[in-house]
Short mmCIF file of C-alpha atoms in Angstrom, two decimals:
data_model
loop_
_atom_site.label_atom_id
_atom_site.label_comp_id
_atom_site.label_asym_id
_atom_site.label_seq_id
_atom_site.Cartn_x
_atom_site.Cartn_y
_atom_site.Cartn_z
CA MET S 1 0.00 0.00 0.00
CA THR S 2 1.38 3.38 -0.97
CA THR S 3 1.49 6.36 1.36
CA PRO S 4 -1.29 8.82 0.49
CA LYS S 5 -0.14 12.07 -1.10
CA TYR S 6 -2.24 14.21 1.26
CA THR S 7 -2.01 14.75 5.00
CA LEU S 8 -4.87 16.35 6.95
CA TYR S 9 -4.14 17.96 10.31
CA GLU S 10 -7.22 17.57 12.51
CA LEU S 11 -8.36 18.84 15.89
CA VAL S 12 -9.30 16.22 18.51
CA ALA S 13 -10.37 16.58 22.14
CA HIS S 14 -7.72 14.61 24.00
CA ALA S 15 -3.96 14.51 23.36
CA GLU S 16 -3.23 11.05 24.75
CA GLN S 17 -6.19 9.35 23.08
CA ARG S 18 -5.80 11.27 19.86
CA GLU S 19 -5.28 8.38 17.46
CA ALA S 20 -8.63 6.84 18.47
CA GLN S 21 -10.64 10.05 18.29
CA THR S 22 -12.90 11.57 15.64
CA SER S 23 -12.51 15.31 15.20
CA HIS S 24 -15.40 17.33 16.65
CA SER S 25 -14.47 20.53 14.72
CA PHE S 26 -17.06 21.75 12.19
CA PHE S 27 -14.25 23.03 10.00
CA VAL S 28 -12.17 19.85 10.09
CA LEU S 29 -15.26 17.69 9.54
CA ARG S 30 -16.19 19.51 6.33
CA SER S 31 -12.66 19.06 4.94
CA LYS S 32 -12.91 15.34 5.75
CA LEU S 33 -16.26 15.29 3.95
CA ASP S 34 -14.73 17.08 0.96
CA LEU S 35 -11.98 14.45 0.80
CA ALA S 36 -14.55 11.65 1.23
CA LEU S 37 -16.88 12.91 -1.53
CA LEU S 38 -13.95 13.04 -3.95
CA ASP S 39 -12.63 9.60 -2.84
CA ILE S 40 -9.22 11.06 -1.97
CA PRO S 41 -7.07 8.99 0.40
CA TYR S 42 -5.11 10.88 3.06
CA THR S 43 -3.08 10.43 6.21
CA ARG S 44 -4.69 11.99 9.25
CA VAL S 45 -2.67 13.76 11.96
CA PRO S 46 -4.97 14.27 14.95
CA LEU S 47 -3.81 17.06 17.26
CA ALA S 48 -5.07 18.44 20.56
CA PHE S 49 -5.30 22.26 20.82
CA GLU S 50 -1.87 22.81 22.35
CA GLN S 51 -0.18 20.61 19.74
CA ILE S 52 -1.45 22.60 16.74
CA LYS S 53 0.90 25.60 16.79
CA PRO S 54 4.13 23.62 17.44
CA THR S 55 3.23 21.04 14.77
CA LEU S 56 2.32 23.63 12.11
CA ALA S 57 4.86 26.30 13.16
CA ALA S 58 6.90 25.88 9.98
CA ALA S 59 3.86 26.99 7.95
CA GLY S 60 3.75 30.40 9.63
CA PRO S 61 1.94 31.99 12.56
CA GLY S 62 -1.53 31.82 11.01
CA ALA S 63 -1.52 28.08 10.41
CA THR S 64 -4.36 26.23 12.11
CA VAL S 65 -6.60 23.19 11.54
CA PRO S 66 -7.92 22.04 9.20
CA ALA S 67 -4.63 22.16 7.31
CA LEU S 68 -4.01 20.06 4.23
CA ASP S 69 -0.44 19.20 3.36
CA THR S 70 -0.65 18.79 -0.39
CA GLY S 71 2.81 17.29 -0.77
CA ALA S 72 3.02 19.55 -3.81
CA ASP S 73 3.91 23.10 -4.80
CA ALA S 74 0.92 24.44 -2.86
CA GLY S 75 2.47 23.19 0.40
CA LEU S 76 0.14 23.53 3.37
CA VAL S 77 -3.37 24.78 2.50
CA VAL S 78 -5.39 26.19 5.41
CA ASP S 79 -9.02 27.37 5.84
CA SER S 80 -11.84 24.96 5.01
CA PHE S 81 -13.14 26.95 2.03
CA THR S 82 -9.66 27.32 0.53
CA ILE S 83 -9.07 23.59 1.01
CA ALA S 84 -12.36 22.88 -0.82
CA GLU S 85 -11.28 25.14 -3.69
CA TYR S 86 -7.88 23.40 -3.92
CA LEU S 87 -9.42 19.91 -3.87
CA ASP S 88 -12.11 20.79 -6.40
CA GLU S 89 -9.58 22.34 -8.77
CA HIS S 90 -7.36 19.26 -8.68
CA HIS S 91 -9.82 16.38 -8.28
CA ALA S 92 -13.29 17.25 -9.56
CA THR S 93 -14.69 14.86 -12.19
CA GLU S 94 -17.92 14.87 -14.23
CA SER S 95 -19.80 13.04 -11.49
CA LYS S 96 -17.98 14.09 -8.30
CA TYR S 97 -17.25 17.71 -7.48
CA LEU S 98 -17.40 20.17 -4.59
CA PHE S 99 -18.89 23.07 -6.55
CA GLY S 100 -19.87 22.24 -10.11
CA SER S 101 -19.98 25.81 -11.46
CA PRO S 102 -18.77 29.33 -10.56
CA ASP S 103 -22.24 30.13 -9.20
CA ALA S 104 -22.22 26.90 -7.18
CA ARG S 105 -18.97 28.05 -5.57
CA ARG S 106 -20.65 31.36 -4.68
CA PHE S 107 -23.63 29.43 -3.31
CA ALA S 108 -21.30 27.35 -1.13
CA ARG S 109 -19.53 30.46 0.14
CA PHE S 110 -22.81 32.10 1.15
CA VAL S 111 -24.06 28.91 2.86
CA GLN S 112 -20.74 28.54 4.69
CA LEU S 113 -20.79 32.15 5.94
CA TRP S 114 -24.44 31.81 6.97
CA ALA S 115 -23.70 28.59 8.85
CA ASP S 116 -20.49 29.72 10.52
CA LYS S 117 -21.77 33.17 11.55
CA THR S 118 -25.34 32.21 12.51
CA LEU S 119 -25.95 28.48 13.01
CA LEU S 120 -22.66 28.07 14.88
CA LEU S 121 -23.62 30.61 17.56
CA ALA S 122 -26.99 28.93 18.10
CA ILE S 123 -25.66 25.37 18.30
CA MET S 124 -22.61 26.03 20.51
CA PRO S 125 -24.56 26.00 23.83
CA LEU S 126 -25.62 22.44 22.99
CA LEU S 127 -22.11 21.25 22.08
CA VAL S 128 -19.62 23.16 24.23
CA PRO S 129 -20.52 21.30 27.46
CA LEU S 130 -19.64 18.04 25.69
CA PHE S 131 -16.51 19.46 24.05
CA VAL S 132 -15.09 20.49 27.43
CA ALA S 133 -16.24 17.27 29.12
CA HIS S 134 -14.22 15.24 26.62
CA ASN S 135 -11.21 17.59 26.59
CA ASP S 136 -8.04 16.76 28.46
CA ALA S 137 -7.12 19.39 31.08
CA ALA S 138 -4.71 21.28 28.82
CA SER S 139 -7.25 21.39 25.96
CA ARG S 140 -9.97 22.62 28.30
CA ALA S 141 -7.69 25.39 29.58
CA TYR S 142 -6.75 26.32 25.99
CA PHE S 143 -10.41 26.40 24.90
CA VAL S 144 -11.54 28.83 27.61
CA ALA S 145 -8.39 30.97 27.28
CA ARG S 146 -8.20 31.19 23.47
CA ILE S 147 -11.37 29.99 21.76
CA TRP S 148 -14.47 30.83 23.80
CA PRO S 149 -14.90 33.13 26.85
CA ALA S 150 -14.70 31.19 30.15
CA ASP S 151 -17.84 32.77 31.64
CA ASP S 152 -19.84 31.89 28.53
CA VAL S 153 -18.59 28.30 28.71
CA ALA S 154 -19.58 28.13 32.41
CA ARG S 155 -23.07 29.42 31.53
CA MET S 156 -23.45 26.83 28.74
CA VAL S 157 -22.38 24.02 31.11
CA GLU S 158 -25.03 25.10 33.62
CA GLU S 159 -27.75 25.48 30.95
CA SER S 160 -27.02 22.01 29.65
CA LYS S 161 -28.22 20.50 32.94
CA ASP S 162 -31.62 22.22 32.60
CA ALA S 163 -33.97 20.27 30.30
CA ASP S 164 -36.13 23.32 29.54
CA ARG S 165 -33.13 25.43 28.48
CA VAL S 166 -31.82 22.59 26.33
CA LYS S 167 -35.20 22.43 24.57
CA GLU S 168 -35.25 26.21 24.06
CA ASN S 169 -31.71 26.19 22.67
CA ALA S 170 -32.62 23.34 20.31
CA ALA S 171 -35.72 25.25 19.15
CA ALA S 172 -33.46 28.22 18.29
CA VAL S 173 -31.30 25.93 16.12
CA ARG S 174 -34.42 24.55 14.41
CA ARG S 175 -35.61 28.08 13.61
CA LEU S 176 -32.34 28.76 11.76
CA LEU S 177 -32.43 25.40 9.96
CA ARG S 178 -35.91 26.33 8.70
CA VAL S 179 -34.09 28.19 5.91
CA VAL S 180 -32.62 24.84 4.80
CA GLU S 181 -35.97 23.07 5.31
CA LEU S 182 -37.83 25.55 3.06
CA TYR S 183 -34.99 25.57 0.55
CA LEU S 184 -35.11 21.75 0.27
CA GLY S 185 -38.89 21.97 -0.15
CA ALA S 186 -38.44 24.12 -3.24
CA SER S 187 -35.39 22.33 -4.63
CA ASP S 188 -35.02 20.07 -7.62
CA GLY S 189 -32.91 17.33 -6.08
CA ARG S 190 -32.08 15.48 -2.87
CA PHE S 191 -29.12 17.73 -2.10
CA LEU S 192 -28.60 21.49 -2.02
CA LEU S 193 -27.48 21.74 -5.64
CA GLY S 194 -29.31 18.82 -7.18
CA ASP S 195 -28.75 15.09 -6.91
CA VAL S 196 -25.04 15.17 -6.07
CA PRO S 197 -23.83 16.37 -2.64
CA THR S 198 -21.34 19.25 -2.86
CA HIS S 199 -19.33 21.44 -0.48
CA ALA S 200 -22.48 23.36 0.52
CA ASP S 201 -23.99 20.08 1.76
CA ASN S 202 -20.71 19.30 3.53
CA VAL S 203 -20.93 22.58 5.44
CA VAL S 204 -24.40 21.78 6.80
CA ALA S 205 -23.36 18.15 7.32
CA SER S 206 -20.36 19.30 9.38
CA TYR S 207 -22.90 20.63 11.90
CA TYR S 208 -24.87 17.39 11.78
CA PHE S 209 -21.81 15.21 12.40
CA ALA S 210 -20.41 17.46 15.17
CA SER S 211 -23.89 17.29 16.75
CA GLN S 212 -23.44 13.55 17.24
CA ILE S 213 -21.37 14.35 20.34
CA ASN S 214 -24.68 15.23 22.07
CA PRO S 215 -27.31 12.48 21.65
CA VAL S 216 -30.24 14.84 22.31
CA LEU S 217 -29.56 16.77 19.10
CA ASN S 218 -30.93 14.08 16.79
CA PRO S 219 -34.44 13.99 18.31
CA LEU S 220 -34.47 17.73 19.08
CA VAL S 221 -33.02 19.05 15.81
CA TRP S 222 -31.88 16.78 12.97
CA GLU S 223 -34.76 14.27 13.16
CA HIS S 224 -37.37 16.62 14.65
CA PRO S 225 -40.86 16.62 13.04
CA ASP S 226 -40.51 20.39 12.41
CA LEU S 227 -37.78 19.65 9.85
CA PRO S 228 -38.87 16.59 7.83
CA ARG S 229 -36.89 17.55 4.72
CA VAL S 230 -33.73 18.15 6.75
CA ALA S 231 -34.20 14.69 8.32
CA GLN S 232 -34.52 13.10 4.86
CA TRP S 233 -31.48 15.07 3.66
CA VAL S 234 -29.43 13.71 6.63
CA LYS S 235 -30.47 10.17 5.71
CA ASP S 236 -29.60 10.64 2.04
CA PHE S 237 -26.32 12.38 2.86
CA LYS S 238 -25.16 9.59 5.18
CA GLU S 239 -26.07 6.97 2.58
CA VAL S 240 -24.35 8.70 -0.35
CA SER S 241 -21.25 9.86 1.54
CA GLY S 242 -20.78 6.70 3.61
CA PHE S 243 -19.34 9.02 6.26
CA SER S 244 -19.69 8.38 9.98
CA VAL S 245 -18.27 9.65 13.26
CA SER S 246 -17.72 8.02 16.64
CA TYR S 247 -17.67 10.06 19.83
CA PRO S 248 -17.55 8.78 23.41
CA PRO S 249 -20.94 8.83 25.22
CA PRO S 250 -21.64 11.93 27.35
CA PRO S 251 -20.24 11.60 30.89
CA ALA S 252 -22.99 11.31 33.52
CA GLY S 253 -24.60 14.59 34.55
CA VAL S 254 -23.39 16.74 31.64
CA VAL S 255 -26.65 16.66 29.65
CA ALA S 256 -30.10 16.91 31.25
CA GLU S 257 -32.42 13.95 30.79
CA LEU S 258 -35.31 15.05 28.60
CA MET U 1 -47.17 55.60 -26.29
CA THR U 2 -48.41 52.01 -26.11
CA THR U 3 -49.93 50.45 -23.01
CA PRO U 4 -47.37 48.18 -21.32
CA LYS U 5 -48.07 44.46 -21.54
CA TYR U 6 -47.50 43.91 -17.82
CA THR U 7 -49.43 45.15 -14.80
CA LEU U 8 -47.96 44.96 -11.30
CA TYR U 9 -50.28 45.01 -8.29
CA GLU U 10 -48.47 46.71 -5.41
CA LEU U 11 -49.10 47.29 -1.72
CA VAL U 12 -49.12 50.91 -0.50
CA ALA U 13 -49.82 52.38 2.91
CA HIS U 14 -52.77 54.67 2.27
CA ALA U 15 -55.81 54.04 0.06
CA GLU U 16 -56.68 57.67 -0.76
CA GLN U 17 -53.09 58.69 -1.52
CA ARG U 18 -52.25 55.49 -3.29
CA GLU U 19 -51.31 56.87 -6.70
CA ALA U 20 -48.60 59.07 -5.14
CA GLN U 21 -47.12 56.39 -2.93
CA THR U 22 -44.11 54.10 -3.26
CA SER U 23 -44.69 50.55 -2.05
CA HIS U 24 -43.00 49.76 1.26
CA SER U 25 -43.35 45.96 0.85
CA PHE U 26 -40.06 44.02 0.63
CA PHE U 27 -41.76 41.56 -1.70
CA VAL U 28 -43.27 44.17 -4.03
CA LEU U 29 -40.03 46.15 -4.08
CA ARG U 30 -38.00 43.19 -5.30
CA SER U 31 -40.46 42.54 -8.14
CA LYS U 32 -40.17 46.21 -9.13
CA LEU U 33 -36.38 45.80 -9.05
CA ASP U 34 -36.62 42.67 -11.19
CA LEU U 35 -38.69 44.62 -13.74
CA ALA U 36 -36.27 47.56 -13.58
CA LEU U 37 -33.13 45.45 -14.08
CA LEU U 38 -34.67 43.87 -17.18
CA ASP U 39 -35.93 47.27 -18.49
CA ILE U 40 -39.50 46.00 -18.65
CA PRO U 41 -42.23 48.66 -18.75
CA TYR U 42 -45.36 48.01 -16.70
CA THR U 43 -48.51 49.63 -15.39
CA ARG U 44 -48.62 49.82 -11.60
CA VAL U 45 -51.80 49.29 -9.61
CA PRO U 46 -51.16 50.50 -6.07
CA LEU U 47 -53.53 48.95 -3.51
CA ALA U 48 -54.04 49.40 0.22
CA PHE U 49 -54.39 46.20 2.28
CA GLU U 50 -58.17 46.03 2.20
CA GLN U 51 -58.26 46.55 -1.58
CA ILE U 52 -56.05 43.58 -2.40
CA LYS U 53 -58.49 40.69 -2.02
CA PRO U 54 -61.42 42.36 -3.86
CA THR U 55 -59.15 43.48 -6.70
CA LEU U 56 -57.45 40.11 -7.15
CA ALA U 57 -60.48 37.94 -6.22
CA ALA U 58 -60.83 36.59 -9.75
CA ALA U 59 -57.36 35.06 -9.48
CA GLY U 60 -58.41 32.84 -6.56
CA PRO U 61 -58.28 32.98 -2.77
CA GLY U 62 -54.48 32.83 -2.51
CA ALA U 63 -53.80 35.84 -4.70
CA THR U 64 -51.82 38.60 -2.99
CA VAL U 65 -49.25 41.24 -3.85
CA PRO U 66 -46.90 41.35 -5.59
CA ALA U 67 -49.00 39.99 -8.45
CA LEU U 68 -47.94 40.35 -12.05
CA ASP U 69 -50.63 40.28 -14.70
CA THR U 70 -48.71 38.95 -17.67
CA GLY U 71 -51.43 39.68 -20.18
CA ALA U 72 -50.54 36.27 -21.58
CA ASP U 73 -51.30 32.58 -21.09
CA ALA U 74 -49.67 32.65 -17.66
CA GLY U 75 -52.34 35.09 -16.44
CA LEU U 76 -51.65 36.42 -12.97
CA VAL U 77 -48.30 35.32 -11.49
CA VAL U 78 -47.94 35.66 -7.71
CA ASP U 79 -45.04 35.21 -5.23
CA SER U 80 -41.90 37.28 -5.72
CA PHE U 81 -39.65 34.32 -6.53
CA THR U 82 -42.13 32.88 -9.04
CA ILE U 83 -42.43 36.33 -10.66
CA ALA U 84 -38.62 36.49 -10.92
CA GLU U 85 -38.57 33.05 -12.57
CA TYR U 86 -41.28 34.09 -15.05
CA LEU U 87 -39.54 37.35 -15.96
CA ASP U 88 -36.12 35.72 -16.29
CA GLU U 89 -37.50 32.96 -18.51
CA HIS U 90 -39.15 35.46 -20.86
CA HIS U 91 -36.82 38.48 -20.79
CA ALA U 92 -33.26 37.52 -19.84
CA THR U 93 -30.57 38.56 -22.33
CA GLU U 94 -26.80 37.98 -22.47
CA SER U 95 -26.12 41.08 -20.38
CA LYS U 96 -29.27 41.41 -18.24
CA TYR U 97 -30.73 38.52 -16.28
CA LEU U 98 -32.15 37.71 -12.86
CA PHE U 99 -30.30 34.42 -12.35
CA GLY U 100 -27.75 33.62 -15.05
CA SER U 101 -27.47 29.87 -14.40
CA PRO U 102 -29.35 27.04 -12.62
CA ASP U 103 -26.96 27.38 -9.66
CA ALA U 104 -27.50 31.16 -9.61
CA ARG U 105 -31.24 30.51 -9.26
CA ARG U 106 -30.51 28.20 -6.32
CA PHE U 107 -28.25 30.88 -4.83
CA ALA U 108 -31.05 33.44 -5.16
CA ARG U 109 -33.55 31.09 -3.53
CA PHE U 110 -31.27 30.49 -0.54
CA VAL U 111 -30.53 34.23 -0.15
CA GLN U 112 -34.26 35.01 -0.39
CA LEU U 113 -35.18 32.43 2.26
CA TRP U 114 -32.35 33.61 4.52
CA ALA U 115 -33.48 37.24 4.15
CA ASP U 116 -37.21 36.64 4.53
CA LYS U 117 -36.92 34.24 7.48
CA THR U 118 -34.06 35.94 9.35
CA LEU U 119 -33.30 39.51 8.29
CA LEU U 120 -37.02 40.36 8.08
CA LEU U 121 -37.64 39.46 11.74
CA ALA U 122 -34.69 41.58 12.87
CA ILE U 123 -35.55 44.65 10.80
CA MET U 124 -39.31 44.75 11.46
CA PRO U 125 -39.05 46.52 14.87
CA LEU U 126 -37.34 49.39 13.02
CA LEU U 127 -39.91 49.60 10.22
CA VAL U 128 -43.30 48.63 11.67
CA PRO U 129 -43.71 51.88 13.68
CA LEU U 130 -43.34 53.82 10.41
CA PHE U 131 -45.57 51.44 8.44
CA VAL U 132 -48.44 51.92 10.89
CA ALA U 133 -47.78 55.68 11.21
CA HIS U 134 -48.23 56.08 7.45
CA ASN U 135 -51.16 53.65 7.18
CA ASP U 136 -54.71 54.88 6.83
CA ALA U 137 -56.99 53.66 9.64
CA ALA U 138 -58.34 50.67 7.71
CA SER U 139 -54.85 49.55 6.69
CA ARG U 140 -53.59 49.86 10.26
CA ALA U 141 -56.52 47.76 11.50
CA TYR U 142 -55.86 45.19 8.77
CA PHE U 143 -52.13 45.04 9.59
CA VAL U 144 -52.62 44.27 13.30
CA ALA U 145 -55.50 41.87 12.63
CA ARG U 146 -54.02 39.90 9.72
CA ILE U 147 -50.29 40.55 9.25
CA TRP U 148 -48.55 41.09 12.59
CA PRO U 149 -49.78 40.52 16.19
CA ALA U 150 -51.21 43.71 17.74
CA ASP U 151 -49.27 43.38 21.01
CA ASP U 152 -46.00 42.95 19.10
CA VAL U 153 -46.78 46.06 17.02
CA ALA U 154 -47.53 48.03 20.22
CA ARG U 155 -44.17 46.89 21.68
CA MET U 156 -42.31 47.95 18.52
CA VAL U 157 -43.99 51.37 18.57
CA GLU U 158 -42.87 51.89 22.19
CA GLU U 159 -39.31 50.64 21.51
CA SER U 160 -38.98 53.01 18.58
CA LYS U 161 -39.19 55.99 20.94
CA ASP U 162 -36.22 54.69 22.98
CA ALA U 163 -32.89 55.62 21.34
CA ASP U 164 -30.98 52.83 23.11
CA ARG U 165 -33.42 50.15 21.95
CA VAL U 166 -33.31 51.51 18.39
CA LYS U 167 -29.51 51.23 18.46
CA GLU U 168 -29.68 47.67 19.85
CA ASN U 169 -32.19 46.64 17.19
CA ALA U 170 -30.02 48.17 14.47
CA ALA U 171 -26.98 46.31 15.83
CA ALA U 172 -28.94 43.04 15.56
CA VAL U 173 -29.64 43.81 11.87
CA ARG U 174 -25.95 44.60 11.31
CA ARG U 175 -24.96 41.25 12.84
CA LEU U 176 -27.12 39.43 10.29
CA LEU U 177 -25.84 41.55 7.39
CA ARG U 178 -22.32 40.56 8.40
CA VAL U 179 -22.89 37.43 6.31
CA VAL U 180 -23.32 39.69 3.25
CA GLU U 181 -20.36 41.87 4.32
CA LEU U 182 -18.01 38.88 4.55
CA TYR U 183 -19.41 37.38 1.36
CA LEU U 184 -18.76 40.60 -0.55
CA GLY U 185 -15.24 40.67 0.91
CA ALA U 186 -14.51 37.30 -0.67
CA SER U 187 -16.39 37.88 -3.91
CA ASP U 188 -15.14 38.45 -7.41
CA GLY U 189 -17.38 41.32 -8.43
CA ARG U 190 -19.33 44.31 -7.20
CA PHE U 191 -22.56 42.35 -6.88
CA LEU U 192 -23.49 39.02 -5.32
CA LEU U 193 -22.91 37.00 -8.48
CA GLY U 194 -20.26 39.07 -10.19
CA ASP U 195 -20.45 42.42 -11.96
CA VAL U 196 -24.13 42.30 -12.92
CA PRO U 197 -26.86 42.69 -10.27
CA THR U 198 -29.32 39.77 -10.21
CA HIS U 199 -32.42 38.72 -8.25
CA ALA U 200 -30.27 37.85 -5.21
CA ASP U 201 -29.10 41.49 -5.10
CA ASN U 202 -32.70 42.60 -5.55
CA VAL U 203 -33.74 40.62 -2.47
CA VAL U 204 -31.17 42.36 -0.26
CA ALA U 205 -31.89 45.68 -2.00
CA SER U 206 -35.61 45.27 -1.21
CA TYR U 207 -34.63 45.56 2.47
CA TYR U 208 -32.45 48.58 1.75
CA PHE U 209 -35.20 50.42 -0.14
CA ALA U 210 -37.93 49.56 2.41
CA SER U 211 -35.51 50.85 5.09
CA GLN U 212 -35.69 54.32 3.54
CA ILE U 213 -39.01 54.79 5.37
CA ASN U 214 -36.94 55.20 8.57
CA PRO U 215 -34.08 57.73 8.16
CA VAL U 216 -32.05 56.30 11.06
CA LEU U 217 -31.46 53.05 9.16
CA ASN U 218 -28.90 54.49 6.75
CA PRO U 219 -26.44 55.68 9.44
CA LEU U 220 -27.19 52.76 11.76
CA VAL U 221 -27.18 49.93 9.22
CA TRP U 222 -26.68 50.48 5.49
CA GLU U 223 -23.90 53.10 5.75
CA HIS U 224 -22.53 52.03 9.13
CA PRO U 225 -18.72 51.69 9.44
CA ASP U 226 -19.17 48.04 10.54
CA LEU U 227 -20.37 47.20 7.03
CA PRO U 228 -18.16 49.07 4.54
CA ARG U 229 -18.65 46.58 1.71
CA VAL U 230 -22.42 46.62 2.16
CA ALA U 231 -22.31 50.44 1.98
CA GLN U 232 -20.31 50.27 -1.27
CA TRP U 233 -22.71 47.64 -2.64
CA VAL U 234 -25.67 49.97 -1.89
CA LYS U 235 -23.94 52.78 -3.76
CA ASP U 236 -23.15 50.57 -6.75
CA PHE U 237 -26.62 49.04 -6.78
CA LYS U 238 -28.35 52.42 -6.80
CA GLU U 239 -26.09 53.63 -9.60
CA VAL U 240 -26.52 50.57 -11.82
CA SER U 241 -30.27 50.05 -11.20
CA GLY U 242 -31.21 53.74 -11.26
CA PHE U 243 -33.96 52.77 -8.80
CA SER U 244 -35.21 55.07 -6.07
CA VAL U 245 -38.07 55.32 -3.60
CA SER U 246 -39.86 58.23 -1.99
CA TYR U 247 -41.56 57.91 1.38
CA PRO U 248 -43.09 60.68 3.48
CA PRO U 249 -40.90 61.86 6.38
CA PRO U 250 -41.60 60.19 9.77
CA PRO U 251 -44.35 61.95 11.71
CA ALA U 252 -43.04 63.74 14.81
CA GLY U 253 -42.44 61.53 17.84
CA VAL U 254 -42.47 58.14 16.07
CA VAL U 255 -38.70 57.66 15.94
CA ALA U 256 -36.37 58.60 18.82
CA GLU U 257 -33.77 61.27 18.12
CA LEU U 258 -30.36 59.62 18.24
#
């Protein structure tokens, strides 16, 4: 077996258990989905937060995950949209592509900005308590010092133990996903741009797969009766992509029983 | 001068002054923009709320504004996206079009759903107090009975007199428009799909033009330093479309002085 040309640097929750872990990062997950949809083999390098900068230092101060080492002139490509553009340019075929047209690339960019600036804020209260529960101590310290304000994390951890707040937070996520629900209702295919999943689907799917860290999110969001077309899209996406994730079960007491 | 083939049924605020009024409806405004971008002449039929159903009754119970009488086999076309599809199908040229490609139509649909399900809710507190202030009595009664809950309208009218709440509400609109700001920052043209404005631009522009009913919205949103690319887009859009609106000034006491 030959060594794959590509290497993907991924974020995982726990340094010592890193080889066994699935990344919980929305941004890493969509790059993995991009690679999966194009059938591109790659070597994964899972890293905990504090390992990212030292590992990628040679690529400059801005380097972060996901980072794709192309083993080619392009060197290390960072940023999930830029990675998608690189992969599409070099690996798209007639039947498998991440965009499909210049306007499809614009569509994907708008969907990605909508998701990362809107959906992300709404879904974080439902995921952060699990992220920090699975983090090793150094990763937890890094997260509250560098990624998300400590007092906001503390609030989310408290809210997560309150079944009513969890339901309210999930309803807020469903309200945002109603844009996708209505869009799918008017669309001409199973996926966002027809019958082939593309990077725009991968962006939304990156939120679905990261959501699997909290088992209440399937009944309360992704398979909720308010969003029947989203639920069907999830089913179709999993079937066509063959992608799956595996996260440890929530530690006792982190998520309220509903 | 020949009679135009098309007739557009529009919503205006005041039955008696209807001929002199510019529609304040997001949905009507975007159809007018679609017609303007394609240089299509039309006869306008301005209607106050209570005139809509009687006037359009022959077209069936679901008929509402905007409604385009095509004077052709298609008869009366309703729903702003369906009107855009009809106009594009019959009038697009190489240089002027509302979509430009199948993926551009999908892009426009997503942008329209995002705007009408998200941006609309955030901007209404800043517009509703002016809508009802300019309404005749019957239109005001219709609005609170059929379009928007009376207690919510009363709350918006109170909030509009409080400068701090107006600023908070405007900041919430700016946060949503940040998706457009970042998109324009990464885009390859002056407009959402390149160097020609299309229906997707018209959707966002319909919120800009309706905003002109409240003079605080230009400094607080559309020309705010947080959104420099949106401000440039507004300037370019007005220049290329040549479109303008004219609303009466706010009655004294409706909007807080800032």
